[in-house]
Coordinates of C-alpha atoms in Angstrom, one line a residue:
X73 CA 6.4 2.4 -8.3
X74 CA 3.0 3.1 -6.8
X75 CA -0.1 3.8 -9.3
X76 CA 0.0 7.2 -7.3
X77 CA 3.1 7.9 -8.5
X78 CA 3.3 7.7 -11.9
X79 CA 3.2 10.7 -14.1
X80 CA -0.2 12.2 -15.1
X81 CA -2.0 15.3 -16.1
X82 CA -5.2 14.7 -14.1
X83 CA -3.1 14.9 -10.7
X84 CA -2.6 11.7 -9.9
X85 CA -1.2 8.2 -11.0
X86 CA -4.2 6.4 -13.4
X87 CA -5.0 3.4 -14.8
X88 CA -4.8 4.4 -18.3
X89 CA -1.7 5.3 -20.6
X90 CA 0.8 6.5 -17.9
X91 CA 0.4 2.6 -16.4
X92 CA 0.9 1.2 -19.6
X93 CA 3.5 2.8 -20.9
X94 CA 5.5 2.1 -17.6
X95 CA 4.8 -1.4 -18.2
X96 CA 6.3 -0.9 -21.7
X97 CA 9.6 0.6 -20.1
X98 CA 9.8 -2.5 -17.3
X99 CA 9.7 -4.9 -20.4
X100 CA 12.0 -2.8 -22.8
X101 CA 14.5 -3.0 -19.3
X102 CA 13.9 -6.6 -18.5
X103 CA 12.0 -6.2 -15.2
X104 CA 10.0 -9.2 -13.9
X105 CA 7.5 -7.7 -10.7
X106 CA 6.4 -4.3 -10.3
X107 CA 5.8 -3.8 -6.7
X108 CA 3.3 -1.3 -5.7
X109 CA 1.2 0.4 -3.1
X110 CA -2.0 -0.5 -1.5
X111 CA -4.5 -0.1 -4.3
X112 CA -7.3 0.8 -1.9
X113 CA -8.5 4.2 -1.0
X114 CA -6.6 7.1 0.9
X115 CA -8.2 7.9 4.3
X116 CA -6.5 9.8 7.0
X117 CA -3.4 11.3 5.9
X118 CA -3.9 10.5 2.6
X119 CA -2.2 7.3 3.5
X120 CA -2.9 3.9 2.1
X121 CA -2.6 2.2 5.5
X122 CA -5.5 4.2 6.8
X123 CA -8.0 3.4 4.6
X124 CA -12.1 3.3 4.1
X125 CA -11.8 0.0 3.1
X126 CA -9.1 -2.5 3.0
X127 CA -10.6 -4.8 0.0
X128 CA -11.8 -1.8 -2.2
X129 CA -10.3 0.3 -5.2
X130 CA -9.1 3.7 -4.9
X131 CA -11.1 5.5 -7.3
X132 CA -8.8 8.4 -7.7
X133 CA -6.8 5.8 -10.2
X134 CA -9.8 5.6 -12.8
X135 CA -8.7 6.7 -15.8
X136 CA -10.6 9.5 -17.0
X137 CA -9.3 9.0 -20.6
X138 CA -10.0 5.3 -20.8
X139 CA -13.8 6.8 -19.4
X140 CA -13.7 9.3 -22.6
X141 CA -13.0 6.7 -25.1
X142 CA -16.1 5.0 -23.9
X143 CA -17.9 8.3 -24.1
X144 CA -18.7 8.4 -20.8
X145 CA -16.6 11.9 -20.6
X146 CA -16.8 14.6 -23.2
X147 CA -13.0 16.3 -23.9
X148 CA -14.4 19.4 -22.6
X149 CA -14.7 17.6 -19.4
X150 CA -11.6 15.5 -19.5
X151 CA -9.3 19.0 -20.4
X152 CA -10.9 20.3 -17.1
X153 CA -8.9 18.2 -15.2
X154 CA -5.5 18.3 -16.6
X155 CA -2.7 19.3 -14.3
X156 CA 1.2 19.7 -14.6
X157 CA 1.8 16.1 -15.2
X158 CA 4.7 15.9 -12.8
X159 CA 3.8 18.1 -10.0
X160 CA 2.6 16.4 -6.1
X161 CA -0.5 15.2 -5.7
X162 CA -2.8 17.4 -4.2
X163 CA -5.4 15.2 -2.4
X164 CA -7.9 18.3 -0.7
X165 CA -8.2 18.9 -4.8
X166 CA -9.4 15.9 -6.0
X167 CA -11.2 15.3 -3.2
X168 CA -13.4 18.3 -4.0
X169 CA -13.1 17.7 -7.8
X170 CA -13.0 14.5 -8.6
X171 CA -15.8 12.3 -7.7
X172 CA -18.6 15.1 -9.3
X173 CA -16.5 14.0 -12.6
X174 CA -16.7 10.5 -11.7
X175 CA -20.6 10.9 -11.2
X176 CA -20.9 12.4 -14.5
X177 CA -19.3 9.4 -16.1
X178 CA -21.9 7.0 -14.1
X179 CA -25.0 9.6 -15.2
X180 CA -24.1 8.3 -18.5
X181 CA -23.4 4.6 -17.9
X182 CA -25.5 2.2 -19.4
X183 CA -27.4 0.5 -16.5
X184 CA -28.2 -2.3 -18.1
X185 CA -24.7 -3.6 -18.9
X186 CA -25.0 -7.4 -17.9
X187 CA -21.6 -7.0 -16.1
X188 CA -22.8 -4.8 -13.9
X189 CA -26.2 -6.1 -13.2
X190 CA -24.4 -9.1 -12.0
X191 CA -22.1 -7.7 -10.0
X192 CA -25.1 -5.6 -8.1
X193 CA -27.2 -8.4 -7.8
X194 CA -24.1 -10.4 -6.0
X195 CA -24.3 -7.4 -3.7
X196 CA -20.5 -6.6 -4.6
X197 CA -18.9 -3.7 -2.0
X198 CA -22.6 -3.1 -1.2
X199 CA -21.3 -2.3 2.5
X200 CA -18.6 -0.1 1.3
X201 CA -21.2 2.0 -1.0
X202 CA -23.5 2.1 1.4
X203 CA -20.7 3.3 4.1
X204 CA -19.0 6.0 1.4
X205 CA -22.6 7.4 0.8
X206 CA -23.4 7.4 4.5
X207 CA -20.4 9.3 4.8
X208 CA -20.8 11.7 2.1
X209 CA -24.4 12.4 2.9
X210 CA -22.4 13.6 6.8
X211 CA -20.1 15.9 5.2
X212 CA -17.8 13.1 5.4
X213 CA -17.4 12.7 9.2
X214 CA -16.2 9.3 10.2
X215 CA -18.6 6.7 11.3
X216 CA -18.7 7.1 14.9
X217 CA -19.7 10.6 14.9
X218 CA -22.2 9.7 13.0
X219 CA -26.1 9.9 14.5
X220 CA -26.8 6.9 16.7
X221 CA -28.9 4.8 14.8
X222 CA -26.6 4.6 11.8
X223 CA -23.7 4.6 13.7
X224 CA -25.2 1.3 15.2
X225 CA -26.6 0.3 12.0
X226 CA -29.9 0.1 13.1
X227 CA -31.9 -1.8 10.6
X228 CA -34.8 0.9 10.0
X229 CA -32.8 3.8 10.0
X230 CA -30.7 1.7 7.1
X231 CA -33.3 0.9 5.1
X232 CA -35.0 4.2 4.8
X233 CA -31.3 5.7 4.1
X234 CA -30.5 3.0 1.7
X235 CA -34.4 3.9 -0.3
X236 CA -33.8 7.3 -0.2
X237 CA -29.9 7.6 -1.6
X238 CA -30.0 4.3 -4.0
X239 CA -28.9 6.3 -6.6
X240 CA -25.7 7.2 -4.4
X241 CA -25.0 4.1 -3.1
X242 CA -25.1 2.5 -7.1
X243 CA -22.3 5.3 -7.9
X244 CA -19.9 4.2 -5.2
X245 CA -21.0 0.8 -6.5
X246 CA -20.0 1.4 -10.3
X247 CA -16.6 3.2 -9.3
X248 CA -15.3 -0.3 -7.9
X249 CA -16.9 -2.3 -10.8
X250 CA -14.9 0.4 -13.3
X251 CA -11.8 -0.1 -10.9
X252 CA -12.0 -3.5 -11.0
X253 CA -12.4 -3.5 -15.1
X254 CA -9.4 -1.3 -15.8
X255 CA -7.4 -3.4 -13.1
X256 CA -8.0 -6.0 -14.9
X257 CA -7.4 -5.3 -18.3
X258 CA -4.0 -3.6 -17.4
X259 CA -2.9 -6.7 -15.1
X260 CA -3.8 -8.9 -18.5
X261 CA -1.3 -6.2 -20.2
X262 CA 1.3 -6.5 -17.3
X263 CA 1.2 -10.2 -17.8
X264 CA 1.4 -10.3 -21.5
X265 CA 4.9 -8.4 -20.9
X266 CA 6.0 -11.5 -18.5
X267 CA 5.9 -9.0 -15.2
X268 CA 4.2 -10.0 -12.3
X269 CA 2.8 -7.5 -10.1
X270 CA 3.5 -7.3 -6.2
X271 CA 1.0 -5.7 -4.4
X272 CA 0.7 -5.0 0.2
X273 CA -1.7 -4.9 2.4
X274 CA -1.2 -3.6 5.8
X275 CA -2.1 -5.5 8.8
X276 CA -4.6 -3.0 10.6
X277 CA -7.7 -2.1 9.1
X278 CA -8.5 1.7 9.7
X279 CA -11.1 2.9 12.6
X280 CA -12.8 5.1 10.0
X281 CA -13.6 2.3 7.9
X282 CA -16.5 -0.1 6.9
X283 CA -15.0 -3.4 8.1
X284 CA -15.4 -1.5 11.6
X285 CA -18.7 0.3 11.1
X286 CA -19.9 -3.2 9.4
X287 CA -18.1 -5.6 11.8
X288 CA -17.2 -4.0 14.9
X289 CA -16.5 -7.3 16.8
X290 CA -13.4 -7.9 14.7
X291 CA -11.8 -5.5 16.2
X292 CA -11.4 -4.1 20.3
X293 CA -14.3 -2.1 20.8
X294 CA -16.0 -0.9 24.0
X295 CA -19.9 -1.1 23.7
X296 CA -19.9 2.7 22.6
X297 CA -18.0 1.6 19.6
X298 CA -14.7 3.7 20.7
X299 CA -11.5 1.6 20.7
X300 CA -10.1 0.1 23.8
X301 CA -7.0 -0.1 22.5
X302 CA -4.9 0.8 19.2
X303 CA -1.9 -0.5 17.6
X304 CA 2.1 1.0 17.3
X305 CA 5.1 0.5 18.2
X306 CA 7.3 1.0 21.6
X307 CA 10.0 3.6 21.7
X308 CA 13.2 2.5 19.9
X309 CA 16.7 4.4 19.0
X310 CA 14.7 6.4 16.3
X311 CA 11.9 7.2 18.4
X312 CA 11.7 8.1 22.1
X313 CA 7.8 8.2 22.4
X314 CA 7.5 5.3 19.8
X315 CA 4.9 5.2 17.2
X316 CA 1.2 5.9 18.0
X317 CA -0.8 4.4 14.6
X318 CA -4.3 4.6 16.3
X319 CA -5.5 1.7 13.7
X320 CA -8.0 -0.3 16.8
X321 CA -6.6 -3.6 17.5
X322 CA -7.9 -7.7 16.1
X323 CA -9.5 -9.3 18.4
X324 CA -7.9 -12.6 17.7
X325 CA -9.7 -14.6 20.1
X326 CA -13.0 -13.8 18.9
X327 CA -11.7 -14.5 14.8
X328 CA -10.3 -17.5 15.6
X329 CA -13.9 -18.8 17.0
X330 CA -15.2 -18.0 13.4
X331 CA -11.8 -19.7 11.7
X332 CA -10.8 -16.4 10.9
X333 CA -13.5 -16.2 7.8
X334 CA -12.5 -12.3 7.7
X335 CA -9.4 -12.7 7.0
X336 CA -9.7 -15.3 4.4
X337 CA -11.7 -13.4 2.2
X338 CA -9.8 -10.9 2.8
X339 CA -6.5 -12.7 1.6
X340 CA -8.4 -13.7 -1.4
X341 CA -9.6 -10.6 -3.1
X342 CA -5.9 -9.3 -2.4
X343 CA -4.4 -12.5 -4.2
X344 CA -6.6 -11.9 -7.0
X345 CA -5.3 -9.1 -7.9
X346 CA -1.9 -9.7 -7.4
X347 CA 0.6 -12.3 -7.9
X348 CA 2.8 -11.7 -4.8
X349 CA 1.5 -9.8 -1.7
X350 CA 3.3 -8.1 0.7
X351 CA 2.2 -8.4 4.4
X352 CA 3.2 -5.2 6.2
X353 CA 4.1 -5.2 10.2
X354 CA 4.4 -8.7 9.9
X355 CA 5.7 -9.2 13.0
X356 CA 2.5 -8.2 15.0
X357 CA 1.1 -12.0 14.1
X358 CA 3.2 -13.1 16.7
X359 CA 3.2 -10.2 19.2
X360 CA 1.3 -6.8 19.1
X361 CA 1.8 -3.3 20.8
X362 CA -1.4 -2.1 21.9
X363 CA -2.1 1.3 23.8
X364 CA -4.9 2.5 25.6
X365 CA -7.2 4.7 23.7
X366 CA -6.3 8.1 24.3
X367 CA -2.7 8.1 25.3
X368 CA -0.7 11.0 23.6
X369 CA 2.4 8.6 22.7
X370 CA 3.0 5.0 22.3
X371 CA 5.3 4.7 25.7
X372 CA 2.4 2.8 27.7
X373 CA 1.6 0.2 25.6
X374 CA 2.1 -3.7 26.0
X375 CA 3.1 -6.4 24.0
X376 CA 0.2 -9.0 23.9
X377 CA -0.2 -12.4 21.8
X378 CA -1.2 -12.6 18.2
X379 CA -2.6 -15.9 16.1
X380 CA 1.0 -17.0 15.7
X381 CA 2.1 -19.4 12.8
X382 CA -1.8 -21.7 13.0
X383 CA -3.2 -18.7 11.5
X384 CA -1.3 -18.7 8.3
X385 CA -1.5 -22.6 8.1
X386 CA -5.0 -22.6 8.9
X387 CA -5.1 -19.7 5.9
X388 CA -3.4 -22.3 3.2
X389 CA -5.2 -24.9 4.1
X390 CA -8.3 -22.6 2.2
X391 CA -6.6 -20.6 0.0
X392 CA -3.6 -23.2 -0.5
X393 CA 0.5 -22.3 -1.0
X394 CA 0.3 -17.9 -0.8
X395 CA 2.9 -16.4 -2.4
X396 CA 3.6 -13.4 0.4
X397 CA 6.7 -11.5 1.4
X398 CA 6.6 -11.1 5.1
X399 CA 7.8 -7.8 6.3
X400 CA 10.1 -8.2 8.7
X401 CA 12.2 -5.3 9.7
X402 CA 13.0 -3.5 13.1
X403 CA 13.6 -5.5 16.4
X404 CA 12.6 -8.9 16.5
X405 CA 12.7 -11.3 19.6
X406 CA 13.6 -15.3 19.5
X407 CA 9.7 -15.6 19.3
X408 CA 9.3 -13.5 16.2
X409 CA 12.1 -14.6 14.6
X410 CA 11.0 -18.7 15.3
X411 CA 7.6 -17.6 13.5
X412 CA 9.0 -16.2 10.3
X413 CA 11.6 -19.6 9.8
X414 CA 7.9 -21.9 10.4
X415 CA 6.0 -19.9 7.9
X416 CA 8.7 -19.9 5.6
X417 CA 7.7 -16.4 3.4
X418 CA 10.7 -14.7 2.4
X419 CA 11.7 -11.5 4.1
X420 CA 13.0 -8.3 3.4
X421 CA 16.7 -7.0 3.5
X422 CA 16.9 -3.0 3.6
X423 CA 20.1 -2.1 2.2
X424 CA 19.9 1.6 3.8
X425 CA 19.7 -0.4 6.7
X426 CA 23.2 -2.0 5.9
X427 CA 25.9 0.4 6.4
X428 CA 27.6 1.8 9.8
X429 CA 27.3 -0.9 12.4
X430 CA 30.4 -2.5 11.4
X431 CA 30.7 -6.0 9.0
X432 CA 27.6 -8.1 11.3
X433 CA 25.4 -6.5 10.1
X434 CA 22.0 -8.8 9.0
X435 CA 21.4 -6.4 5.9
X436 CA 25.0 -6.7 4.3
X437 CA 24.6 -8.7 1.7
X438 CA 27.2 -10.9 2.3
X439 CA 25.2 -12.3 5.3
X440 CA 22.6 -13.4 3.6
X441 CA 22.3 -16.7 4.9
X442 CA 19.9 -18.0 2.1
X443 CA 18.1 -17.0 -1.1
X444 CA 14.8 -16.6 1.3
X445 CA 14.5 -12.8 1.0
X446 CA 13.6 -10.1 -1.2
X447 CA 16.5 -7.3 -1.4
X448 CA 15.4 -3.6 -1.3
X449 CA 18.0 -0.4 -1.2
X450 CA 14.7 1.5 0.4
X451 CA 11.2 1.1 1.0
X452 CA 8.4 4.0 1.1
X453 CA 9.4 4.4 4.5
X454 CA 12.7 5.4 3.7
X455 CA 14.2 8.2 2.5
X456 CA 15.7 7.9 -1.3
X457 CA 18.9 6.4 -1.7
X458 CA 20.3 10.0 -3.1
X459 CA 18.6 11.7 0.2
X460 CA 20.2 8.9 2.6
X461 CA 23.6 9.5 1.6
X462 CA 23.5 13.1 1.3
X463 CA 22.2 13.4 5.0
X464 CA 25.3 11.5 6.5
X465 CA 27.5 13.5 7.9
X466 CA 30.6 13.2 10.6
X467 CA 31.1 9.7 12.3
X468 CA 27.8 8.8 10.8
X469 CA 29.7 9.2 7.3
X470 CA 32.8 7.9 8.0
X471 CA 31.3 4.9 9.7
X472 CA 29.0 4.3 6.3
X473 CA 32.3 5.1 4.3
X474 CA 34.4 2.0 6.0
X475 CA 31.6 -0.9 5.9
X476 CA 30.5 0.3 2.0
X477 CA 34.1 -0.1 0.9
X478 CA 34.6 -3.3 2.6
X479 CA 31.5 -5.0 1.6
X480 CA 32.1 -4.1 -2.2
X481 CA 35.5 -6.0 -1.6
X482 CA 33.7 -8.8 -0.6
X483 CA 31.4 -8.7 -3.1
X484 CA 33.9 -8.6 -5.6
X485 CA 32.4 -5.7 -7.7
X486 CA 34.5 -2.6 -8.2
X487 CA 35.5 0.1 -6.3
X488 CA 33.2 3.5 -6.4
X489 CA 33.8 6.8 -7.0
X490 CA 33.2 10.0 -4.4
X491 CA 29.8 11.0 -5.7
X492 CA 26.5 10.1 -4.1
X493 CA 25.4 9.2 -7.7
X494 CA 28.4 7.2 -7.7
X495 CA 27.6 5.5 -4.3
X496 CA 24.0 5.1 -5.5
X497 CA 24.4 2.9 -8.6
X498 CA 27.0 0.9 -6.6
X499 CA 23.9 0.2 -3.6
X500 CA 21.6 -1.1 -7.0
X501 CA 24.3 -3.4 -7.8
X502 CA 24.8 -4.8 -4.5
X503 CA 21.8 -5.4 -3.9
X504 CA 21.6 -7.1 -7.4
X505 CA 24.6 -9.0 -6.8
X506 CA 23.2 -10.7 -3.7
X507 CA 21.8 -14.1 -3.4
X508 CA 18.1 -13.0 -2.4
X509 CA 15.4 -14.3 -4.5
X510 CA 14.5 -11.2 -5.7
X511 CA 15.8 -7.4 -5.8
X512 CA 13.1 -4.4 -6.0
X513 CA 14.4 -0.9 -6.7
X514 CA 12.5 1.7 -6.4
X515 CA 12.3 4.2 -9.2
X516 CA 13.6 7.3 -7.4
X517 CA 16.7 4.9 -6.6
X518 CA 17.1 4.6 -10.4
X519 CA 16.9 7.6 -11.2
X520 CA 18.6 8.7 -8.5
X521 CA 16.2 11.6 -7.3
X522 CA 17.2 13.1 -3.7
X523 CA 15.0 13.8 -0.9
X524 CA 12.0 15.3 -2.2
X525 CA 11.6 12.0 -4.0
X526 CA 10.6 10.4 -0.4
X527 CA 7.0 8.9 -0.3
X528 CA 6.3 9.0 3.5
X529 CA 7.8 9.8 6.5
X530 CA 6.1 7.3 9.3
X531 CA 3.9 8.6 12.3
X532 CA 4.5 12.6 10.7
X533 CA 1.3 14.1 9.3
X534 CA 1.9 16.2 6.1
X535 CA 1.4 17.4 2.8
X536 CA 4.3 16.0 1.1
X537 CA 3.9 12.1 2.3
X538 CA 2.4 9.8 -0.4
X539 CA 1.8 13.1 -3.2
X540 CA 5.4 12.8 -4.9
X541 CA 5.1 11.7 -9.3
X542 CA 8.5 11.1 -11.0
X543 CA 8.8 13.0 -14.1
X544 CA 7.2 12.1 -16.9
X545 CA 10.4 11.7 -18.7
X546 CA 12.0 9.2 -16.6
X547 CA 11.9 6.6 -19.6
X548 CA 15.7 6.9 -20.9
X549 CA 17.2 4.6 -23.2
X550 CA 20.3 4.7 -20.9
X551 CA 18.4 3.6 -17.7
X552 CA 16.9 0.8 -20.0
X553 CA 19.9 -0.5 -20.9
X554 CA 21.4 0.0 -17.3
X555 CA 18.6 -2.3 -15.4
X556 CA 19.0 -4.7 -18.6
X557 CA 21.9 -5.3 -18.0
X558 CA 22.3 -5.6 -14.5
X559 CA 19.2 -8.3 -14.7
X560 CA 21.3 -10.1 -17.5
X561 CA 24.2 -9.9 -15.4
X562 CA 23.1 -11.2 -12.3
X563 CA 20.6 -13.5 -13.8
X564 CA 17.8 -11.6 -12.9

């Protein structure tokens, strides 16, 4: 359950009651983790993989009530913003609305708060407020069509823009310092319920971002600041052109001559905000698909070498033991699959995955070899459970029909009735059943919501990816009792 997704009348997933009280529910159903989303904010797309800044807070999850009780917002103001609780997130709206309410709250923040002081004399996301006021102050072009001199951060040209909009860059400043405070006190909360909370981080920074205005030499860039080459995938059975991201490329020679001190400190804030991080893409560490800047589709790209497994040892040996799920999934070669047994992280079994290529199948759950993985029926790439099964028609069905039924034989758990509601609780339980360390299911799987409950659909650009809420009365006493009693069941 991302932040985003949660149920809220000012239009988007908060910080505030909505995450409490869904932290109330996990602990009334005996829940352990709560898995969500990047926390950072939305860039191109709206997406959370493309985003300004891969370390900060996404501001858009300030509550504005918590900012009312403080009197930093007036009712008047806070009433201004309501929404249908439950409707999809319309991100042109708040991006127009939202941060003049924000600004209000900081107009009457009390400068002097010691916290704060602190955390501006540390110089804390001073590049990223600088960047977001840049940016703002350009009608929010992205840094590379940006006038020269700030585009190559020219040191006079940031100094007299950094005098002349202080007051803007201390806004963007306060936002992550308010993030970070209601993060924090809602993570205490989290705990105090015995949940941990499983955050991600995707492996790509963004080109419209300010680790690549800031530090262009992590990534390939030509000496016009363009990329040389961007990441994706190669065409598969799913896609014939493959997957053009356009996040620019690591250079990993050139981190590795600095001991990868980026990264690091990147991996730290992350842990510190979570207890569990999920590493998306992980399989670009060992290999990476690069395309030249400015093809139209991922089909001439190459696979080049990444850091491998003396990256991640060379990150524990600073940050010690990392508690990581490594994102495994699609086609992996002997190389990839030798570099996920030597770092050891758990992976992740797909249960929509599973069905329809007979009883080998890697994502069964009876060929689990160990307890090494953490068990999903979908991921926000996939389409809900409900949605899935509906769309299955013909050979497709009858193929998904034949492995299902055999695999709940040899799971020993009970036969299923005809209905895809039916089919879906008995997919939970599977995946509850199996030996993996850990089984997530997301909320729409719960509550069985069909396909308009699907959070993205990869490399399509459009409205409805990451803007779906769940209703605000997902909260039953028989869904409580249902995930109770599977996680007492299973030991969970």
């Amino acid at each position: 359950m991302h932040i985003a997704t949660l149920p809220c009348k000012y239009g988007i997933g908060q910080l505030g009651k909505e995450a409490y009280d869904f932290a109330d529910f996990l602990s009334r159903a005996g829940q352990s983790y709560w898995q969500v989303l990047p926390l950072v904010p939305t860039g191109y797309g709206d997406s959370p993989y493309q985003s300004f800044c891969s370390v900060a807070g996404n501001e858009y999850f300030i509550s504005l009530e918590k900012l009312c009780e403080r009197g930093l917002l007036t009712e008047a103001e806070l009433k201004k913003c309501e929404t249908d609780p439950s409707s999809r997130i319309n991100y042109e709206q708040l991006y127009l609305t939202r941060y003049s309410v924000l600004r209000k709250a900081f107009s009457r923040f009390d400068r002097t708060d010691a916290g704060f002081t602190e955390y501006v004399k540390k110089g804390e996301y001073a590049d990223y407020a600088l960047f977001r006021a840049i940016k703002d102050s350009r009608g929010g072009r992205p840094w590379n069509e940006w006038e020269d001199p700030l585009k190559f951060r020219h040191e006079e040209a940031i100094e007299e823009f950094a005098y002349e909009h202080e007051e803007d860059i201390l806004f963007w400043q306060w936002a992550q310092y308010e993030f970070a405070r209601q993060w924090s006190e809602l993570r205490g909360y989290v705990h105090d319920k015995g949940i941990k909370i499983i955050g991600d981080i995707p492996i790509y920074i963004a080109y419209d971002s300010s680790e690549c205005w800031m530090r262009p030499s992590l990534v390939k860039l030509d000496s016009s600041r363009r990329p040389v080459t961007v990441a994706g995938c190669p065409p598969d059975a799913f896609c014939e052109t493959g997957q053009l991201w356009g996040n620019p490329v690591y250079d990993w020679e050139r981190m590795k001559e600095d001991g990868w001190s980026w990264w690091k400190a990147r991996m730290k804030k992350v842990l510190s905000l979570c207890d569990v991080v999920r590493i998306d893409h992980f399989r670009g560490f060992e290999k990476y698909y690069e395309i030249p800047y400015g093809e139209p589709t991922a089909v001439n790209g190459r696979w080049s070498l990444g850091p491998g497994t003396e990256f991640f040892r060379e990150l524990e040996r600073s940050l010690g033991k990392m508690e990581v799920i490594a994102e495994d999934l699609g086609a992996l070669d002997d190389a990839a699959r030798a570099m996920f047994a030597e770092v050891g992280y758990p992976g992740m079994k797909v249960l929509q995955f599973a069905f329809g290529s007979g009883d080998g199948n890697e994502y069964l759950p009876h060929n689990y070899a160990d307890s090494n993985c953490f068990a999903y029926t979908g991921t926000h790439d996939n389409d809900t459970l409900l949605g899935f099964l509906s769309k299955l028609s013909g050979d497709d069905r009858k193929a998904f029909d034949e492995t299902f039924r055999r695999e709940l034989e040899l799971l020993g758990l009970p036969a299923c009735g005809e209905s895809y509601e039916e089919t879906c609780d008995s997919i939970v339980e599977m995946c509850y059943s199996s030996v993996a360390e850990c089984a997530i299911i997301p909320m729409q799987d719960w509550l069985k919501i069909g396909e308009e409950g699907r959070i993205n659909m990869p490399s399509v650009l459009s409205a409805r990816n990451w803007s779906y809420r769940i209703p605000h009365d997902y909260a039953s006493e028989a869904l409580e009792n249902r995930m109770r009693s599977l996680s007492q069941k299973y030991g969970r």
